[in-house]
Amino acid sequence: MSSFDDAFDALIGNEGGYSNNPKDPGGETMWGVTARVARAEGYTGPMKDLPRDTAKAIAKKLYWNPLKLDQFDPRVAFQIFDANYNGGHPIIWMQGASGAKVDGLLGPATIAAVAATDPLKFMMRWNSLRLRYFTSLKTWPTFGKGWANRIADNLKLGAI
């Protein structure tokens, strides 16, 4: 994995296509983009018809660029991107996985700490934090198996 394009392709392998699970707090989604986000970004059509390229543009603008992911090892960038897209606390986890001060603010110290951390150690710490978060959610009984499989797939991808 070497770029946003590769990361997006891997992300879509986790997200899949259209979903409208009544137990999912995100509601109706296509390519992992919720209807709320799609509408806020100007998409007005049926969610089932959301073009993949539109989802990709949204992903780059809202979930990749704000966290400065081009500055990191691609394996690390993907882990952060996947979690930012899927939900959670990516800045706090970036800080926790890199040993930076945990303050929830993305600044030069956090970016430098993430960039300086061995990618494999970062990914192990990152996914530990992410898994603990998932198990704390009330939706864990419904979605936990899928989330655990997502983390397993992401770890495998990071080891390539």
JSON list of C-alpha atoms in Angstrom, two decimals:
[
{"chain": "A", "resi": 1, "resn": "MET", "atom": "CA", "xyz": [0.00, 0.00, 0.00]},
{"chain": "A", "resi": 2, "resn": "SER", "atom": "CA", "xyz": [1.57, 3.25, -1.05]},
{"chain": "A", "resi": 3, "resn": "SER", "atom": "CA", "xyz": [-1.05, 5.93, -1.53]},
{"chain": "A", "resi": 4, "resn": "PHE", "atom": "CA", "xyz": [-4.49, 7.24, -0.76]},
{"chain": "A", "resi": 5, "resn": "ASP", "atom": "CA", "xyz": [-5.78, 5.35, -3.80]},
{"chain": "A", "resi": 6, "resn": "ASP", "atom": "CA", "xyz": [-4.49, 2.04, -2.41]},
{"chain": "A", "resi": 7, "resn": "ALA", "atom": "CA", "xyz": [-5.82, 2.86, 1.05]},
{"chain": "A", "resi": 8, "resn": "PHE", "atom": "CA", "xyz": [-9.25, 3.69, -0.35]},
{"chain": "A", "resi": 9, "resn": "ASP", "atom": "CA", "xyz": [-9.37, 0.40, -2.27]},
{"chain": "A", "resi": 10, "resn": "ALA", "atom": "CA", "xyz": [-8.51, -1.50, 0.93]},
{"chain": "A", "resi": 11, "resn": "LEU", "atom": "CA", "xyz": [-11.05, 0.53, 2.89]},
{"chain": "A", "resi": 12, "resn": "ILE", "atom": "CA", "xyz": [-13.82, -0.33, 0.46]},
{"chain": "A", "resi": 13, "resn": "GLY", "atom": "CA", "xyz": [-12.92, -3.98, 1.01]},
{"chain": "A", "resi": 14, "resn": "ASN", "atom": "CA", "xyz": [-13.93, -3.37, 4.63]},
{"chain": "A", "resi": 15, "resn": "GLU", "atom": "CA", "xyz": [-16.95, -1.21, 3.92]},
{"chain": "A", "resi": 16, "resn": "GLY", "atom": "CA", "xyz": [-18.60, -2.90, 0.98]},
{"chain": "A", "resi": 17, "resn": "GLY", "atom": "CA", "xyz": [-21.57, -1.43, -0.84]},
{"chain": "A", "resi": 18, "resn": "TYR", "atom": "CA", "xyz": [-25.05, -0.39, 0.23]},
{"chain": "A", "resi": 19, "resn": "SER", "atom": "CA", "xyz": [-26.31, -0.95, 3.76]},
{"chain": "A", "resi": 20, "resn": "ASN", "atom": "CA", "xyz": [-29.36, 0.15, 5.68]},
{"chain": "A", "resi": 21, "resn": "ASN", "atom": "CA", "xyz": [-29.20, -1.86, 8.89]},
{"chain": "A", "resi": 22, "resn": "PRO", "atom": "CA", "xyz": [-31.73, -0.50, 11.42]},
{"chain": "A", "resi": 23, "resn": "LYS", "atom": "CA", "xyz": [-29.32, -1.40, 14.25]},
{"chain": "A", "resi": 24, "resn": "ASP", "atom": "CA", "xyz": [-26.52, 0.72, 12.76]},
{"chain": "A", "resi": 25, "resn": "PRO", "atom": "CA", "xyz": [-26.46, 4.20, 14.34]},
{"chain": "A", "resi": 26, "resn": "GLY", "atom": "CA", "xyz": [-24.92, 5.50, 11.09]},
{"chain": "A", "resi": 27, "resn": "GLY", "atom": "CA", "xyz": [-28.09, 4.61, 9.23]},
{"chain": "A", "resi": 28, "resn": "GLU", "atom": "CA", "xyz": [-28.19, 4.26, 5.46]},
{"chain": "A", "resi": 29, "resn": "THR", "atom": "CA", "xyz": [-24.74, 4.03, 3.87]},
{"chain": "A", "resi": 30, "resn": "MET", "atom": "CA", "xyz": [-23.10, 3.39, 0.54]},
{"chain": "A", "resi": 31, "resn": "TRP", "atom": "CA", "xyz": [-19.37, 2.69, 0.33]},
{"chain": "A", "resi": 32, "resn": "GLY", "atom": "CA", "xyz": [-19.37, 3.43, 4.07]},
{"chain": "A", "resi": 33, "resn": "VAL", "atom": "CA", "xyz": [-20.56, 7.01, 3.53]},
{"chain": "A", "resi": 34, "resn": "THR", "atom": "CA", "xyz": [-23.62, 7.81, 5.63]},
{"chain": "A", "resi": 35, "resn": "ALA", "atom": "CA", "xyz": [-26.56, 9.62, 4.12]},
{"chain": "A", "resi": 36, "resn": "ARG", "atom": "CA", "xyz": [-25.96, 12.49, 6.55]},
{"chain": "A", "resi": 37, "resn": "VAL", "atom": "CA", "xyz": [-22.37, 12.95, 5.36]},
{"chain": "A", "resi": 38, "resn": "ALA", "atom": "CA", "xyz": [-23.28, 12.53, 1.68]},
{"chain": "A", "resi": 39, "resn": "ARG", "atom": "CA", "xyz": [-26.01, 15.17, 1.94]},
{"chain": "A", "resi": 40, "resn": "ALA", "atom": "CA", "xyz": [-23.68, 17.56, 3.80]},
{"chain": "A", "resi": 41, "resn": "GLU", "atom": "CA", "xyz": [-21.22, 17.14, 0.93]},
{"chain": "A", "resi": 42, "resn": "GLY", "atom": "CA", "xyz": [-23.87, 17.99, -1.67]},
{"chain": "A", "resi": 43, "resn": "TYR", "atom": "CA", "xyz": [-24.99, 14.55, -2.87]},
{"chain": "A", "resi": 44, "resn": "THR", "atom": "CA", "xyz": [-28.75, 14.57, -3.47]},
{"chain": "A", "resi": 45, "resn": "GLY", "atom": "CA", "xyz": [-29.44, 11.23, -5.16]},
{"chain": "A", "resi": 46, "resn": "PRO", "atom": "CA", "xyz": [-30.49, 7.90, -3.69]},
{"chain": "A", "resi": 47, "resn": "MET", "atom": "CA", "xyz": [-27.81, 6.46, -1.43]},
{"chain": "A", "resi": 48, "resn": "LYS", "atom": "CA", "xyz": [-27.87, 3.17, -3.37]},
{"chain": "A", "resi": 49, "resn": "ASP", "atom": "CA", "xyz": [-26.63, 5.16, -6.37]},
{"chain": "A", "resi": 50, "resn": "LEU", "atom": "CA", "xyz": [-23.82, 7.09, -4.65]},
{"chain": "A", "resi": 51, "resn": "PRO", "atom": "CA", "xyz": [-20.93, 6.83, -7.11]},
{"chain": "A", "resi": 52, "resn": "ARG", "atom": "CA", "xyz": [-17.74, 5.25, -5.82]},
{"chain": "A", "resi": 53, "resn": "ASP", "atom": "CA", "xyz": [-15.79, 8.28, -7.05]},
{"chain": "A", "resi": 54, "resn": "THR", "atom": "CA", "xyz": [-18.01, 10.56, -4.95]},
{"chain": "A", "resi": 55, "resn": "ALA", "atom": "CA", "xyz": [-17.37, 8.38, -1.89]},
{"chain": "A", "resi": 56, "resn": "LYS", "atom": "CA", "xyz": [-13.65, 8.50, -2.66]},
{"chain": "A", "resi": 57, "resn": "ALA", "atom": "CA", "xyz": [-13.65, 12.30, -2.89]},
{"chain": "A", "resi": 58, "resn": "ILE", "atom": "CA", "xyz": [-15.53, 12.52, 0.42]},
{"chain": "A", "resi": 59, "resn": "ALA", "atom": "CA", "xyz": [-13.08, 10.09, 2.02]},
{"chain": "A", "resi": 60, "resn": "LYS", "atom": "CA", "xyz": [-10.07, 12.12, 0.90]},
{"chain": "A", "resi": 61, "resn": "LYS", "atom": "CA", "xyz": [-11.56, 15.43, 2.00]},
{"chain": "A", "resi": 62, "resn": "LEU", "atom": "CA", "xyz": [-13.05, 14.40, 5.35]},
{"chain": "A", "resi": 63, "resn": "TYR", "atom": "CA", "xyz": [-11.13, 11.37, 6.58]},
{"chain": "A", "resi": 64, "resn": "TRP", "atom": "CA", "xyz": [-7.65, 11.41, 4.99]},
{"chain": "A", "resi": 65, "resn": "ASN", "atom": "CA", "xyz": [-6.54, 15.01, 4.55]},
{"chain": "A", "resi": 66, "resn": "PRO", "atom": "CA", "xyz": [-7.54, 16.41, 7.98]},
{"chain": "A", "resi": 67, "resn": "LEU", "atom": "CA", "xyz": [-5.26, 13.89, 9.72]},
{"chain": "A", "resi": 68, "resn": "LYS", "atom": "CA", "xyz": [-2.31, 14.63, 7.42]},
{"chain": "A", "resi": 69, "resn": "LEU", "atom": "CA", "xyz": [-2.07, 10.95, 6.46]},
{"chain": "A", "resi": 70, "resn": "ASP", "atom": "CA", "xyz": [0.26, 11.53, 3.49]},
{"chain": "A", "resi": 71, "resn": "GLN", "atom": "CA", "xyz": [2.98, 12.23, 6.08]},
{"chain": "A", "resi": 72, "resn": "PHE", "atom": "CA", "xyz": [3.01, 8.70, 7.52]},
{"chain": "A", "resi": 73, "resn": "ASP", "atom": "CA", "xyz": [4.16, 5.24, 6.58]},
{"chain": "A", "resi": 74, "resn": "PRO", "atom": "CA", "xyz": [1.39, 3.91, 4.30]},
{"chain": "A", "resi": 75, "resn": "ARG", "atom": "CA", "xyz": [0.61, 1.03, 6.66]},
{"chain": "A", "resi": 76, "resn": "VAL", "atom": "CA", "xyz": [0.11, 3.46, 9.53]},
{"chain": "A", "resi": 77, "resn": "ALA", "atom": "CA", "xyz": [-1.85, 5.88, 7.37]},
{"chain": "A", "resi": 78, "resn": "PHE", "atom": "CA", "xyz": [-4.24, 3.12, 6.37]},
{"chain": "A", "resi": 79, "resn": "GLN", "atom": "CA", "xyz": [-4.92, 2.08, 9.98]},
{"chain": "A", "resi": 80, "resn": "ILE", "atom": "CA", "xyz": [-5.72, 5.66, 10.93]},
{"chain": "A", "resi": 81, "resn": "PHE", "atom": "CA", "xyz": [-7.80, 6.25, 7.79]},
{"chain": "A", "resi": 82, "resn": "ASP", "atom": "CA", "xyz": [-9.86, 3.11, 8.30]},
{"chain": "A", "resi": 83, "resn": "ALA", "atom": "CA", "xyz": [-10.67, 4.04, 11.89]},
{"chain": "A", "resi": 84, "resn": "ASN", "atom": "CA", "xyz": [-11.41, 7.68, 11.06]},
{"chain": "A", "resi": 85, "resn": "TYR", "atom": "CA", "xyz": [-13.81, 6.50, 8.35]},
{"chain": "A", "resi": 86, "resn": "ASN", "atom": "CA", "xyz": [-15.38, 3.81, 10.55]},
{"chain": "A", "resi": 87, "resn": "GLY", "atom": "CA", "xyz": [-15.65, 5.92, 13.71]},
{"chain": "A", "resi": 88, "resn": "GLY", "atom": "CA", "xyz": [-13.83, 6.37, 16.96]},
{"chain": "A", "resi": 89, "resn": "HIS", "atom": "CA", "xyz": [-11.19, 8.67, 18.37]},
{"chain": "A", "resi": 90, "resn": "PRO", "atom": "CA", "xyz": [-8.34, 8.66, 15.86]},
{"chain": "A", "resi": 91, "resn": "ILE", "atom": "CA", "xyz": [-6.35, 11.60, 17.23]},
{"chain": "A", "resi": 92, "resn": "ILE", "atom": "CA", "xyz": [-6.42, 10.25, 20.79]},
{"chain": "A", "resi": 93, "resn": "TRP", "atom": "CA", "xyz": [-5.44, 6.81, 19.45]},
{"chain": "A", "resi": 94, "resn": "MET", "atom": "CA", "xyz": [-2.64, 8.34, 17.33]},
{"chain": "A", "resi": 95, "resn": "GLN", "atom": "CA", "xyz": [-1.30, 9.92, 20.48]},
{"chain": "A", "resi": 96, "resn": "GLY", "atom": "CA", "xyz": [-1.70, 6.79, 22.60]},
{"chain": "A", "resi": 97, "resn": "ALA", "atom": "CA", "xyz": [-0.11, 4.52, 20.00]},
{"chain": "A", "resi": 98, "resn": "SER", "atom": "CA", "xyz": [2.86, 6.85, 19.46]},
{"chain": "A", "resi": 99, "resn": "GLY", "atom": "CA", "xyz": [3.56, 7.95, 23.02]},
{"chain": "A", "resi": 100, "resn": "ALA", "atom": "CA", "xyz": [2.59, 11.56, 22.34]},
{"chain": "A", "resi": 101, "resn": "LYS", "atom": "CA", "xyz": [0.80, 13.65, 24.95]},
{"chain": "A", "resi": 102, "resn": "VAL", "atom": "CA", "xyz": [-2.86, 12.59, 24.84]},
{"chain": "A", "resi": 103, "resn": "ASP", "atom": "CA", "xyz": [-4.80, 15.82, 24.49]},
{"chain": "A", "resi": 104, "resn": "GLY", "atom": "CA", "xyz": [-7.02, 15.10, 21.46]},
{"chain": "A", "resi": 105, "resn": "LEU", "atom": "CA", "xyz": [-5.38, 17.87, 19.42]},
{"chain": "A", "resi": 106, "resn": "LEU", "atom": "CA", "xyz": [-3.60, 17.11, 16.16]},
{"chain": "A", "resi": 107, "resn": "GLY", "atom": "CA", "xyz": [-0.48, 19.22, 16.05]},
{"chain": "A", "resi": 108, "resn": "PRO", "atom": "CA", "xyz": [3.19, 19.01, 15.09]},
{"chain": "A", "resi": 109, "resn": "ALA", "atom": "CA", "xyz": [4.12, 17.00, 18.21]},
{"chain": "A", "resi": 110, "resn": "THR", "atom": "CA", "xyz": [1.54, 14.29, 17.45]},
{"chain": "A", "resi": 111, "resn": "ILE", "atom": "CA", "xyz": [2.49, 14.16, 13.78]},
{"chain": "A", "resi": 112, "resn": "ALA", "atom": "CA", "xyz": [6.19, 13.87, 14.65]},
{"chain": "A", "resi": 113, "resn": "ALA", "atom": "CA", "xyz": [5.54, 11.17, 17.28]},
{"chain": "A", "resi": 114, "resn": "VAL", "atom": "CA", "xyz": [3.46, 9.06, 14.88]},
{"chain": "A", "resi": 115, "resn": "ALA", "atom": "CA", "xyz": [6.03, 9.44, 12.10]},
{"chain": "A", "resi": 116, "resn": "ALA", "atom": "CA", "xyz": [8.85, 8.44, 14.47]},
{"chain": "A", "resi": 117, "resn": "THR", "atom": "CA", "xyz": [7.15, 5.32, 15.83]},
{"chain": "A", "resi": 118, "resn": "ASP", "atom": "CA", "xyz": [8.04, 1.95, 14.32]},
{"chain": "A", "resi": 119, "resn": "PRO", "atom": "CA", "xyz": [5.05, 1.18, 12.04]},
{"chain": "A", "resi": 120, "resn": "LEU", "atom": "CA", "xyz": [4.52, -2.35, 13.35]},
{"chain": "A", "resi": 121, "resn": "LYS", "atom": "CA", "xyz": [4.60, -1.22, 16.98]},
{"chain": "A", "resi": 122, "resn": "PHE", "atom": "CA", "xyz": [2.26, 1.63, 16.13]},
{"chain": "A", "resi": 123, "resn": "MET", "atom": "CA", "xyz": [-0.20, -0.75, 14.46]},
{"chain": "A", "resi": 124, "resn": "MET", "atom": "CA", "xyz": [-0.21, -3.15, 17.40]},
{"chain": "A", "resi": 125, "resn": "ARG", "atom": "CA", "xyz": [-0.80, -0.35, 19.91]},
{"chain": "A", "resi": 126, "resn": "TRP", "atom": "CA", "xyz": [-3.33, 1.36, 17.64]},
{"chain": "A", "resi": 127, "resn": "ASN", "atom": "CA", "xyz": [-5.45, -1.74, 17.14]},
{"chain": "A", "resi": 128, "resn": "SER", "atom": "CA", "xyz": [-5.32, -2.55, 20.85]},
{"chain": "A", "resi": 129, "resn": "LEU", "atom": "CA", "xyz": [-6.83, 0.88, 21.57]},
{"chain": "A", "resi": 130, "resn": "ARG", "atom": "CA", "xyz": [-9.35, 0.46, 18.79]},
{"chain": "A", "resi": 131, "resn": "LEU", "atom": "CA", "xyz": [-10.46, -2.98, 19.93]},
{"chain": "A", "resi": 132, "resn": "ARG", "atom": "CA", "xyz": [-10.91, -1.79, 23.52]},
{"chain": "A", "resi": 133, "resn": "TYR", "atom": "CA", "xyz": [-13.06, 1.05, 22.20]},
{"chain": "A", "resi": 134, "resn": "PHE", "atom": "CA", "xyz": [-15.22, -1.29, 20.13]},
{"chain": "A", "resi": 135, "resn": "THR", "atom": "CA", "xyz": [-15.84, -3.63, 23.07]},
{"chain": "A", "resi": 136, "resn": "SER", "atom": "CA", "xyz": [-17.08, -0.66, 25.12]},
{"chain": "A", "resi": 137, "resn": "LEU", "atom": "CA", "xyz": [-19.86, 0.18, 22.66]},
{"chain": "A", "resi": 138, "resn": "LYS", "atom": "CA", "xyz": [-23.45, -0.91, 23.24]},
{"chain": "A", "resi": 139, "resn": "THR", "atom": "CA", "xyz": [-23.54, -2.08, 19.61]},
{"chain": "A", "resi": 140, "resn": "TRP", "atom": "CA", "xyz": [-20.68, -4.57, 20.20]},
{"chain": "A", "resi": 141, "resn": "PRO", "atom": "CA", "xyz": [-23.08, -7.56, 20.46]},
{"chain": "A", "resi": 142, "resn": "THR", "atom": "CA", "xyz": [-24.49, -6.74, 17.01]},
{"chain": "A", "resi": 143, "resn": "PHE", "atom": "CA", "xyz": [-21.40, -5.56, 15.14]},
{"chain": "A", "resi": 144, "resn": "GLY", "atom": "CA", "xyz": [-18.48, -6.87, 17.23]},
{"chain": "A", "resi": 145, "resn": "LYS", "atom": "CA", "xyz": [-17.68, -9.90, 15.09]},
{"chain": "A", "resi": 146, "resn": "GLY", "atom": "CA", "xyz": [-17.45, -7.71, 12.00]},
{"chain": "A", "resi": 147, "resn": "TRP", "atom": "CA", "xyz": [-15.30, -5.13, 13.78]},
{"chain": "A", "resi": 148, "resn": "ALA", "atom": "CA", "xyz": [-12.95, -7.81, 15.12]},
{"chain": "A", "resi": 149, "resn": "ASN", "atom": "CA", "xyz": [-12.64, -9.27, 11.62]},
{"chain": "A", "resi": 150, "resn": "ARG", "atom": "CA", "xyz": [-11.97, -5.79, 10.25]},
{"chain": "A", "resi": 151, "resn": "ILE", "atom": "CA", "xyz": [-9.10, -5.31, 12.71]},
{"chain": "A", "resi": 152, "resn": "ALA", "atom": "CA", "xyz": [-7.73, -8.76, 11.88]},
{"chain": "A", "resi": 153, "resn": "ASP", "atom": "CA", "xyz": [-7.83, -7.95, 8.16]},
{"chain": "A", "resi": 154, "resn": "ASN", "atom": "CA", "xyz": [-6.17, -4.57, 8.77]},
{"chain": "A", "resi": 155, "resn": "LEU", "atom": "CA", "xyz": [-3.37, -6.17, 10.80]},
{"chain": "A", "resi": 156, "resn": "LYS", "atom": "CA", "xyz": [-2.80, -8.71, 8.05]},
{"chain": "A", "resi": 157, "resn": "LEU", "atom": "CA", "xyz": [-2.70, -5.95, 5.44]},
{"chain": "A", "resi": 158, "resn": "GLY", "atom": "CA", "xyz": [-0.23, -3.98, 7.57]},
{"chain": "A", "resi": 159, "resn": "ALA", "atom": "CA", "xyz": [2.11, -6.97, 7.74]},
{"chain": "A", "resi": 160, "resn": "ILE", "atom": "CA", "xyz": [2.53, -7.11, 3.95]}
]
